[in-house]
Amino acid sequence: MNEDFTTKWISQLKKGTLSFLVLSILKDGKEYYGYDLINEIKKRTQIEIAEGTLYPLMNRLKKEELVASKWVEQESGIPRKYYTITKLGMHTVNEMKNYWDSLNTTLNLI
């Protein structure tokens, strides 16, 4: 077995599914701030994600108009940026889910 190849492949697979994962979590309609979103990803999956990975991803999703964000003042501490899914994001994650299901079905046939 080529462990180096497998490790790189797993890394690329995780990277390629993070957008789908984040949009799927936001699909429930709840607002999440970054740290809360990281914890939710850890709770639902075995994927470890760092802030240095999440925030650039959230900026890309915002630029694509798939998520929206707003700053919320906190009684103690600094303001937090909360993220929600947009209508376009909801449509996009549904398309992604359909493709994922189709791909999963195909892979299970192999």
mmCIF file of C-alpha atoms in Angstrom:
data_model
loop_
_atom_site.group_PDB
_atom_site.id
_atom_site.type_symbol
_atom_site.label_atom_id
_atom_site.label_comp_id
_atom_site.label_asym_id
_atom_site.label_seq_id
_atom_site.Cartn_x
_atom_site.Cartn_y
_atom_site.Cartn_z
ATOM 1 C CA MET A 1 0.000 0.000 0.000
ATOM 2 C CA ASN A 2 1.233 3.491 -0.832
ATOM 3 C CA GLU A 3 0.522 5.348 2.426
ATOM 4 C CA ASP A 4 1.748 8.683 1.071
ATOM 5 C CA PHE A 5 -0.676 8.515 -1.853
ATOM 6 C CA THR A 6 -3.545 7.442 0.408
ATOM 7 C CA THR A 7 -2.843 10.225 2.911
ATOM 8 C CA LYS A 8 -2.842 12.844 0.139
ATOM 9 C CA TRP A 9 -6.036 11.399 -1.365
ATOM 10 C CA ILE A 10 -7.825 11.522 2.009
ATOM 11 C CA SER A 11 -6.693 15.120 2.495
ATOM 12 C CA GLN A 12 -8.034 16.125 -0.929
ATOM 13 C CA LEU A 13 -11.294 14.282 -0.285
ATOM 14 C CA LYS A 14 -11.794 16.165 3.003
ATOM 15 C CA LYS A 15 -10.942 19.480 1.372
ATOM 16 C CA GLY A 16 -13.350 18.790 -1.465
ATOM 17 C CA THR A 17 -16.252 17.991 0.829
ATOM 18 C CA LEU A 18 -15.913 20.813 3.370
ATOM 19 C CA SER A 19 -18.146 23.213 1.431
ATOM 20 C CA PHE A 20 -20.828 20.538 1.184
ATOM 21 C CA LEU A 21 -20.464 19.747 4.870
ATOM 22 C CA VAL A 22 -20.688 23.380 6.011
ATOM 23 C CA LEU A 23 -23.691 24.131 3.792
ATOM 24 C CA SER A 24 -25.387 20.941 4.997
ATOM 25 C CA ILE A 25 -24.968 22.022 8.621
ATOM 26 C CA LEU A 26 -26.236 25.545 7.899
ATOM 27 C CA LYS A 27 -29.216 24.036 6.071
ATOM 28 C CA ASP A 28 -30.957 23.437 9.405
ATOM 29 C CA GLY A 29 -31.605 27.196 9.564
ATOM 30 C CA LYS A 30 -29.604 27.856 12.719
ATOM 31 C CA GLU A 31 -27.065 30.676 12.851
ATOM 32 C CA TYR A 32 -23.515 29.591 13.683
ATOM 33 C CA TYR A 33 -20.413 31.567 14.525
ATOM 34 C CA GLY A 34 -17.053 30.163 13.487
ATOM 35 C CA TYR A 35 -16.034 28.352 16.667
ATOM 36 C CA ASP A 36 -19.538 26.908 17.052
ATOM 37 C CA LEU A 37 -19.454 25.701 13.441
ATOM 38 C CA ILE A 38 -16.086 23.999 14.012
ATOM 39 C CA ASN A 39 -17.524 22.219 17.049
ATOM 40 C CA GLU A 40 -20.604 21.167 15.088
ATOM 41 C CA ILE A 41 -18.407 19.682 12.357
ATOM 42 C CA LYS A 42 -16.418 17.773 14.987
ATOM 43 C CA LYS A 43 -19.651 16.578 16.612
ATOM 44 C CA ARG A 44 -21.185 15.294 13.370
ATOM 45 C CA THR A 45 -18.060 13.910 11.679
ATOM 46 C CA GLN A 46 -14.553 12.690 12.354
ATOM 47 C CA ILE A 47 -13.125 15.596 10.366
ATOM 48 C CA GLU A 48 -10.777 17.922 12.197
ATOM 49 C CA ILE A 49 -10.998 21.477 10.876
ATOM 50 C CA ALA A 50 -8.915 24.412 12.036
ATOM 51 C CA GLU A 51 -9.929 28.063 12.134
ATOM 52 C CA GLY A 52 -7.301 28.703 9.465
ATOM 53 C CA THR A 53 -9.250 26.388 7.168
ATOM 54 C CA LEU A 54 -12.789 27.394 8.117
ATOM 55 C CA TYR A 55 -12.600 31.179 7.792
ATOM 56 C CA PRO A 56 -11.160 31.278 4.255
ATOM 57 C CA LEU A 57 -13.831 28.724 3.275
ATOM 58 C CA MET A 58 -16.572 30.888 4.794
ATOM 59 C CA ASN A 59 -15.225 33.918 2.907
ATOM 60 C CA ARG A 60 -15.379 31.955 -0.368
ATOM 61 C CA LEU A 61 -18.928 30.778 0.365
ATOM 62 C CA LYS A 62 -19.921 34.365 1.173
ATOM 63 C CA LYS A 63 -18.320 35.646 -2.038
ATOM 64 C CA GLU A 64 -20.324 33.022 -3.975
ATOM 65 C CA GLU A 65 -23.444 34.290 -2.128
ATOM 66 C CA LEU A 66 -24.086 30.844 -0.639
ATOM 67 C CA VAL A 67 -23.879 32.147 2.934
ATOM 68 C CA ALA A 68 -24.539 35.476 4.583
ATOM 69 C CA SER A 69 -22.929 36.826 7.725
ATOM 70 C CA LYS A 70 -23.617 39.427 10.359
ATOM 71 C CA TRP A 71 -21.750 40.741 13.371
ATOM 72 C CA VAL A 72 -23.481 40.323 16.724
ATOM 73 C CA GLU A 73 -22.359 42.249 19.793
ATOM 74 C CA GLN A 74 -21.723 40.161 22.914
ATOM 75 C CA GLU A 75 -22.396 41.266 26.477
ATOM 76 C CA SER A 76 -18.864 40.285 27.345
ATOM 77 C CA GLY A 77 -16.041 39.984 24.880
ATOM 78 C CA ILE A 78 -15.692 40.839 21.242
ATOM 79 C CA PRO A 79 -18.486 40.691 18.631
ATOM 80 C CA ARG A 80 -19.051 37.395 16.824
ATOM 81 C CA LYS A 81 -19.686 36.887 13.136
ATOM 82 C CA TYR A 82 -22.684 34.609 12.620
ATOM 83 C CA TYR A 83 -23.282 32.724 9.375
ATOM 84 C CA THR A 84 -26.536 31.625 7.749
ATOM 85 C CA ILE A 85 -27.302 29.882 4.491
ATOM 86 C CA THR A 86 -28.855 31.933 1.670
ATOM 87 C CA LYS A 87 -31.615 30.865 -0.696
ATOM 88 C CA LEU A 88 -28.951 30.252 -3.353
ATOM 89 C CA GLY A 89 -26.936 28.268 -0.813
ATOM 90 C CA MET A 90 -29.969 26.122 -0.022
ATOM 91 C CA HIS A 91 -30.522 25.404 -3.713
ATOM 92 C CA THR A 92 -26.815 24.654 -4.176
ATOM 93 C CA VAL A 93 -26.565 22.274 -1.210
ATOM 94 C CA ASN A 94 -29.625 20.394 -2.461
ATOM 95 C CA GLU A 95 -27.929 19.946 -5.855
ATOM 96 C CA MET A 96 -24.731 18.853 -4.107
ATOM 97 C CA LYS A 97 -26.703 16.319 -2.043
ATOM 98 C CA ASN A 98 -28.317 14.863 -5.158
ATOM 99 C CA TYR A 99 -24.919 14.470 -6.807
ATOM 100 C CA TRP A 100 -23.407 13.008 -3.632
ATOM 101 C CA ASP A 101 -26.212 10.436 -3.381
ATOM 102 C CA SER A 102 -25.750 9.487 -7.025
ATOM 103 C CA LEU A 103 -21.979 9.169 -6.604
ATOM 104 C CA ASN A 104 -22.410 7.133 -3.436
ATOM 105 C CA THR A 105 -24.808 4.764 -5.208
ATOM 106 C CA THR A 106 -22.335 4.308 -8.041
ATOM 107 C CA LEU A 107 -19.404 3.677 -5.690
ATOM 108 C CA ASN A 108 -21.402 1.122 -3.741
ATOM 109 C CA LEU A 109 -21.933 -0.840 -6.946
ATOM 110 C CA ILE A 110 -18.196 -1.285 -7.501
#
